[in-house]
PDB file of C-alpha atoms in Angstrom:
ATOM      1  CA  MET A1051      95.929 102.521 107.530  1.00 39.00           C
ATOM      2  CA  PRO A1052      98.543 105.203 108.237  1.00 43.00           C
ATOM      3  CA  VAL A1053     101.820 104.055 109.725  1.00 40.00           C
ATOM      4  CA  LEU A1054     102.742 105.705 113.028  1.00 38.00           C
ATOM      5  CA  GLY A1055     106.286 104.450 113.290  1.00 41.00           C
ATOM      6  CA  VAL A1056     108.799 101.743 112.650  1.00 39.00           C
ATOM      7  CA  VAL A1057     110.345  99.680 115.442  1.00 39.00           C
ATOM      8  CA  VAL A1058     113.451  97.567 114.941  1.00 40.00           C
ATOM      9  CA  VAL A1059     113.136  94.182 116.683  1.00 40.00           C
ATOM     10  CA  GLY A1060     116.374  92.261 116.179  1.00 42.00           C
ATOM     11  CA  GLU A1061     116.827  92.274 112.441  1.00 44.00           C
ATOM     12  CA  LEU A1062     113.108  92.498 111.701  1.00 40.00           C
ATOM     13  CA  LEU A1063     111.184  95.705 111.194  1.00 40.00           C
ATOM     14  CA  GLU A1064     107.818  95.929 112.867  1.00 42.00           C
ATOM     15  CA  LEU A1065     105.366  98.478 111.500  1.00 41.00           C
ATOM     16  CA  ARG A1066     103.193 100.189 114.069  1.00 42.00           C
ATOM     17  CA  ARG A1067      99.829 101.206 112.746  1.00 46.00           C
ATOM     18  CA  ALA A1068      97.483 103.933 113.878  1.00 42.00           C
ATOM     19  CA  PRO A1069      94.751 102.802 116.263  1.00 44.00           C
ATOM     20  CA  PRO A1070      91.268 102.595 114.772  1.00 48.00           C
ATOM     21  CA  ALA A1071      89.341 105.856 114.626  1.00 44.00           C
ATOM     22  CA  PRO A1072      86.892 106.374 117.508  1.00 43.00           C
ATOM     23  CA  THR A1073      83.223 105.990 116.748  1.00 46.00           C
ATOM     24  CA  GLY A1074      80.077 107.370 118.282  1.00 46.00           C
ATOM     25  CA  GLY A1075      80.378 111.130 118.103  1.00 43.00           C
ATOM     26  CA  THR A1076      82.042 114.205 116.745  1.00 44.00           C
ATOM     27  CA  GLY A1077      83.488 115.551 119.996  1.00 44.00           C
ATOM     28  CA  GLY A1078      87.071 115.607 121.071  1.00 45.00           C
ATOM     29  CA  GLY A1079      87.490 112.339 122.957  1.00 44.00           C
ATOM     30  CA  GLY A1080      87.674 112.215 126.725  1.00 45.00           C
ATOM     31  CA  ASP A1081      85.877 109.588 128.799  1.00 49.00           C
ATOM     32  CA  ASP A1082      82.450 110.235 127.292  1.00 49.00           C
ATOM     33  CA  PRO A1083      81.331 107.014 125.549  1.00 51.00           C
ATOM     34  CA  ALA A1084      79.331 109.093 123.061  1.00 55.00           C
ATOM     35  CA  GLY A1085      82.538 110.767 121.889  1.00 55.00           C
ATOM     36  CA  GLY A1086      81.536 114.283 122.967  1.00 59.00           C
ATOM     37  CA  GLY A1087      83.967 114.647 125.874  1.00 66.00           C
ATOM     38  CA  GLY A1088      85.713 117.663 124.385  1.00 80.00           C
ATOM     39  CA  ARG A1089      84.530 121.211 124.307  1.00 82.00           C
ATOM     40  CA  PRO A1090      81.696 122.038 121.948  1.00 89.00           C
ATOM     41  CA  ASP A1091      82.526 123.746 118.682  1.00 92.00           C
ATOM     42  CA  PRO A1092      82.634 127.522 119.100  1.00 94.00           C
ATOM     43  CA  ALA A1093      79.425 129.315 118.205  1.00 95.00           C
ATOM     44  CA  PRO A1094      79.097 132.918 116.991  1.00 96.00           C
ATOM     45  CA  VAL A1095      77.889 135.391 119.613  1.00 97.00           C
ATOM     46  CA  VAL A1096      76.499 138.566 118.034  1.00 98.00           C
ATOM     47  CA  LEU A1097      77.725 141.736 119.731  1.00 98.00           C
ATOM     48  CA  GLY A1098      75.735 144.232 117.687  1.00 98.00           C
ATOM     49  CA  SER A1099      75.962 146.133 114.421  1.00 98.00           C
ATOM     50  CA  PRO A1100      79.016 148.104 113.327  1.00 98.00           C
ATOM     51  CA  ASP A1101      78.851 151.900 113.256  1.00 98.00           C
ATOM     52  CA  PRO A1102      81.122 153.097 110.440  1.00 98.00           C
ATOM     53  CA  GLN A1103      80.322 156.769 111.152  1.00 98.00           C
ATOM     54  CA  ARG A1104      81.515 156.413 114.735  1.00 97.00           C
ATOM     55  CA  TYR A1105      84.675 154.700 113.438  1.00 98.00           C
ATOM     56  CA  CYS A1106      85.337 157.536 110.965  1.00 97.00           C
ATOM     57  CA  ASP A1107      84.607 160.199 113.622  1.00 96.00           C
ATOM     58  CA  ALA A1108      87.290 158.668 115.839  1.00 94.00           C
ATOM     59  CA  SER A1109      89.815 159.226 113.028  1.00 85.00           C
ATOM     60  CA  GLY A1110      89.107 162.951 112.809  1.00 89.00           C
ATOM     61  CA  ASP A1111      86.714 165.008 110.712  1.00 91.00           C
ATOM     62  CA  PHE A1112      85.544 162.219 108.389  1.00 96.00           C
ATOM     63  CA  THR A1113      82.225 160.990 107.036  1.00 97.00           C
ATOM     64  CA  ALA A1114      81.459 157.308 106.462  1.00 98.00           C
ATOM     65  CA  ASP A1115      80.731 156.799 102.778  1.00 98.00           C
ATOM     66  CA  PHE A1116      79.588 153.653 100.953  1.00 98.00           C
ATOM     67  CA  ARG A1117      80.228 153.562  97.223  1.00 97.00           C
ATOM     68  CA  SER A1118      81.064 150.974  94.598  1.00 96.00           C
ATOM     69  CA  GLY A1119      80.450 148.202  97.132  1.00 97.00           C
ATOM     70  CA  GLU A1120      83.078 149.471  99.603  1.00 98.00           C
ATOM     71  CA  TRP A1121      83.151 151.615 102.763  1.00 98.00           C
ATOM     72  CA  TYR A1122      85.391 154.671 103.121  1.00 98.00           C
ATOM     73  CA  CYS A1123      86.148 157.382 105.641  1.00 98.00           C
ATOM     74  CA  LYS A1124      85.925 160.539 103.538  1.00 97.00           C
ATOM     75  CA  PRO A1125      87.498 163.772 104.824  1.00 97.00           C
ATOM     76  CA  GLU A1126      85.168 166.745 105.264  1.00 92.00           C
ATOM     77  CA  GLY A1127      87.608 169.011 103.453  1.00 89.00           C
ATOM     78  CA  VAL A1128      90.533 168.315 101.211  1.00 91.00           C
ATOM     79  CA  GLY A1129      92.182 164.938 101.735  1.00 93.00           C
ATOM     80  CA  VAL A1130      92.311 161.325 100.756  1.00 94.00           C
ATOM     81  CA  ASP A1131      89.510 158.826 101.318  1.00 96.00           C
ATOM     82  CA  THR A1132      90.527 155.861 103.488  1.00 97.00           C
ATOM     83  CA  HIS A1133      89.134 152.418 102.671  1.00 98.00           C
ATOM     84  CA  ILE A1134      87.733 150.597 105.734  1.00 98.00           C
ATOM     85  CA  THR A1135      86.237 147.173 106.329  1.00 98.00           C
ATOM     86  CA  MET A1136      83.386 146.262 108.618  1.00 98.00           C
ATOM     87  CA  THR A1137      85.733 143.880 110.434  1.00 98.00           C
ATOM     88  CA  GLN A1138      87.949 146.869 111.296  1.00 98.00           C
ATOM     89  CA  VAL A1139      84.892 148.717 112.553  1.00 98.00           C
ATOM     90  CA  CYS A1140      83.719 145.724 114.624  1.00 98.00           C
ATOM     91  CA  ARG A1141      87.156 145.247 116.186  1.00 98.00           C
ATOM     92  CA  SER A1142      87.401 148.931 117.066  1.00 97.00           C
ATOM     93  CA  GLN A1143      83.880 149.072 118.448  1.00 98.00           C
ATOM     94  CA  TYR A1144      83.546 145.737 120.279  1.00 98.00           C
ATOM     95  CA  ALA A1145      86.562 143.443 120.653  1.00 98.00           C
ATOM     96  CA  PRO A1146      89.962 142.809 119.039  1.00 98.00           C
ATOM     97  CA  ASP A1147      88.831 139.348 117.878  1.00 98.00           C
ATOM     98  CA  ALA A1148      85.457 140.462 116.502  1.00 98.00           C
ATOM     99  CA  GLU A1149      84.501 139.628 112.938  1.00 98.00           C
ATOM    100  CA  ALA A1150      81.842 141.045 110.618  1.00 98.00           C
ATOM    101  CA  ARG A1151      79.252 139.190 108.581  1.00 98.00           C
ATOM    102  CA  LEU A1152      76.704 140.534 106.161  1.00 98.00           C
ATOM    103  CA  GLY A1153      73.053 139.598 106.410  1.00 97.00           C
ATOM    104  CA  GLY A1154      71.564 141.971 103.816  1.00 97.00           C
ATOM    105  CA  SER A1155      72.686 145.090 101.983  1.00 98.00           C
ATOM    106  CA  ALA A1156      76.405 145.915 102.312  1.00 98.00           C
ATOM    107  CA  GLY A1157      75.598 149.638 102.323  1.00 98.00           C
ATOM    108  CA  THR A1158      73.340 149.383 105.389  1.00 98.00           C
ATOM    109  CA  PRO A1159      75.298 149.136 108.665  1.00 98.00           C
ATOM    110  CA  GLY A1160      72.301 147.535 110.418  1.00 98.00           C
ATOM    111  CA  ASP A1161      72.480 144.617 107.975  1.00 98.00           C
ATOM    112  CA  TRP A1162      75.908 143.697 109.347  1.00 98.00           C
ATOM    113  CA  ASP A1163      76.607 141.745 112.538  1.00 98.00           C
ATOM    114  CA  CYS A1164      79.715 142.028 114.659  1.00 98.00           C
ATOM    115  CA  TYR A1165      80.375 138.704 116.370  1.00 98.00           C
ATOM    116  CA  VAL A1166      82.942 136.649 118.256  1.00 98.00           C
ATOM    117  CA  LEU A1167      83.234 132.887 118.570  1.00 97.00           C
ATOM    118  CA  LYS A1168      82.630 131.577 122.099  1.00 93.00           C
TER     119      LYS A1168
END
């Protein structure tokens, strides 16, 4: 058992031990006898699919380009390609805390989900 602290009683040391772990659930305590008195674990809420072309358009005259397993905003004329991630696209399009997850082909925007945990 883990020791929580040491208490000096006269010249004797008394070890205080951690209370036994609660049983009967995976929740966060509270008064619920089943152990689920806390909030439920956050679940992903899908917001939609990312639109890398829209993201690149917002940066200027760029085209979304998927190559070698990565997404880029490619300038229409002379310039440097900019690497982007689908998480960047999701955060720009939906919410600052949005994340991206892949459910199919990385080169198909519709195979990605933008989501938040609620």
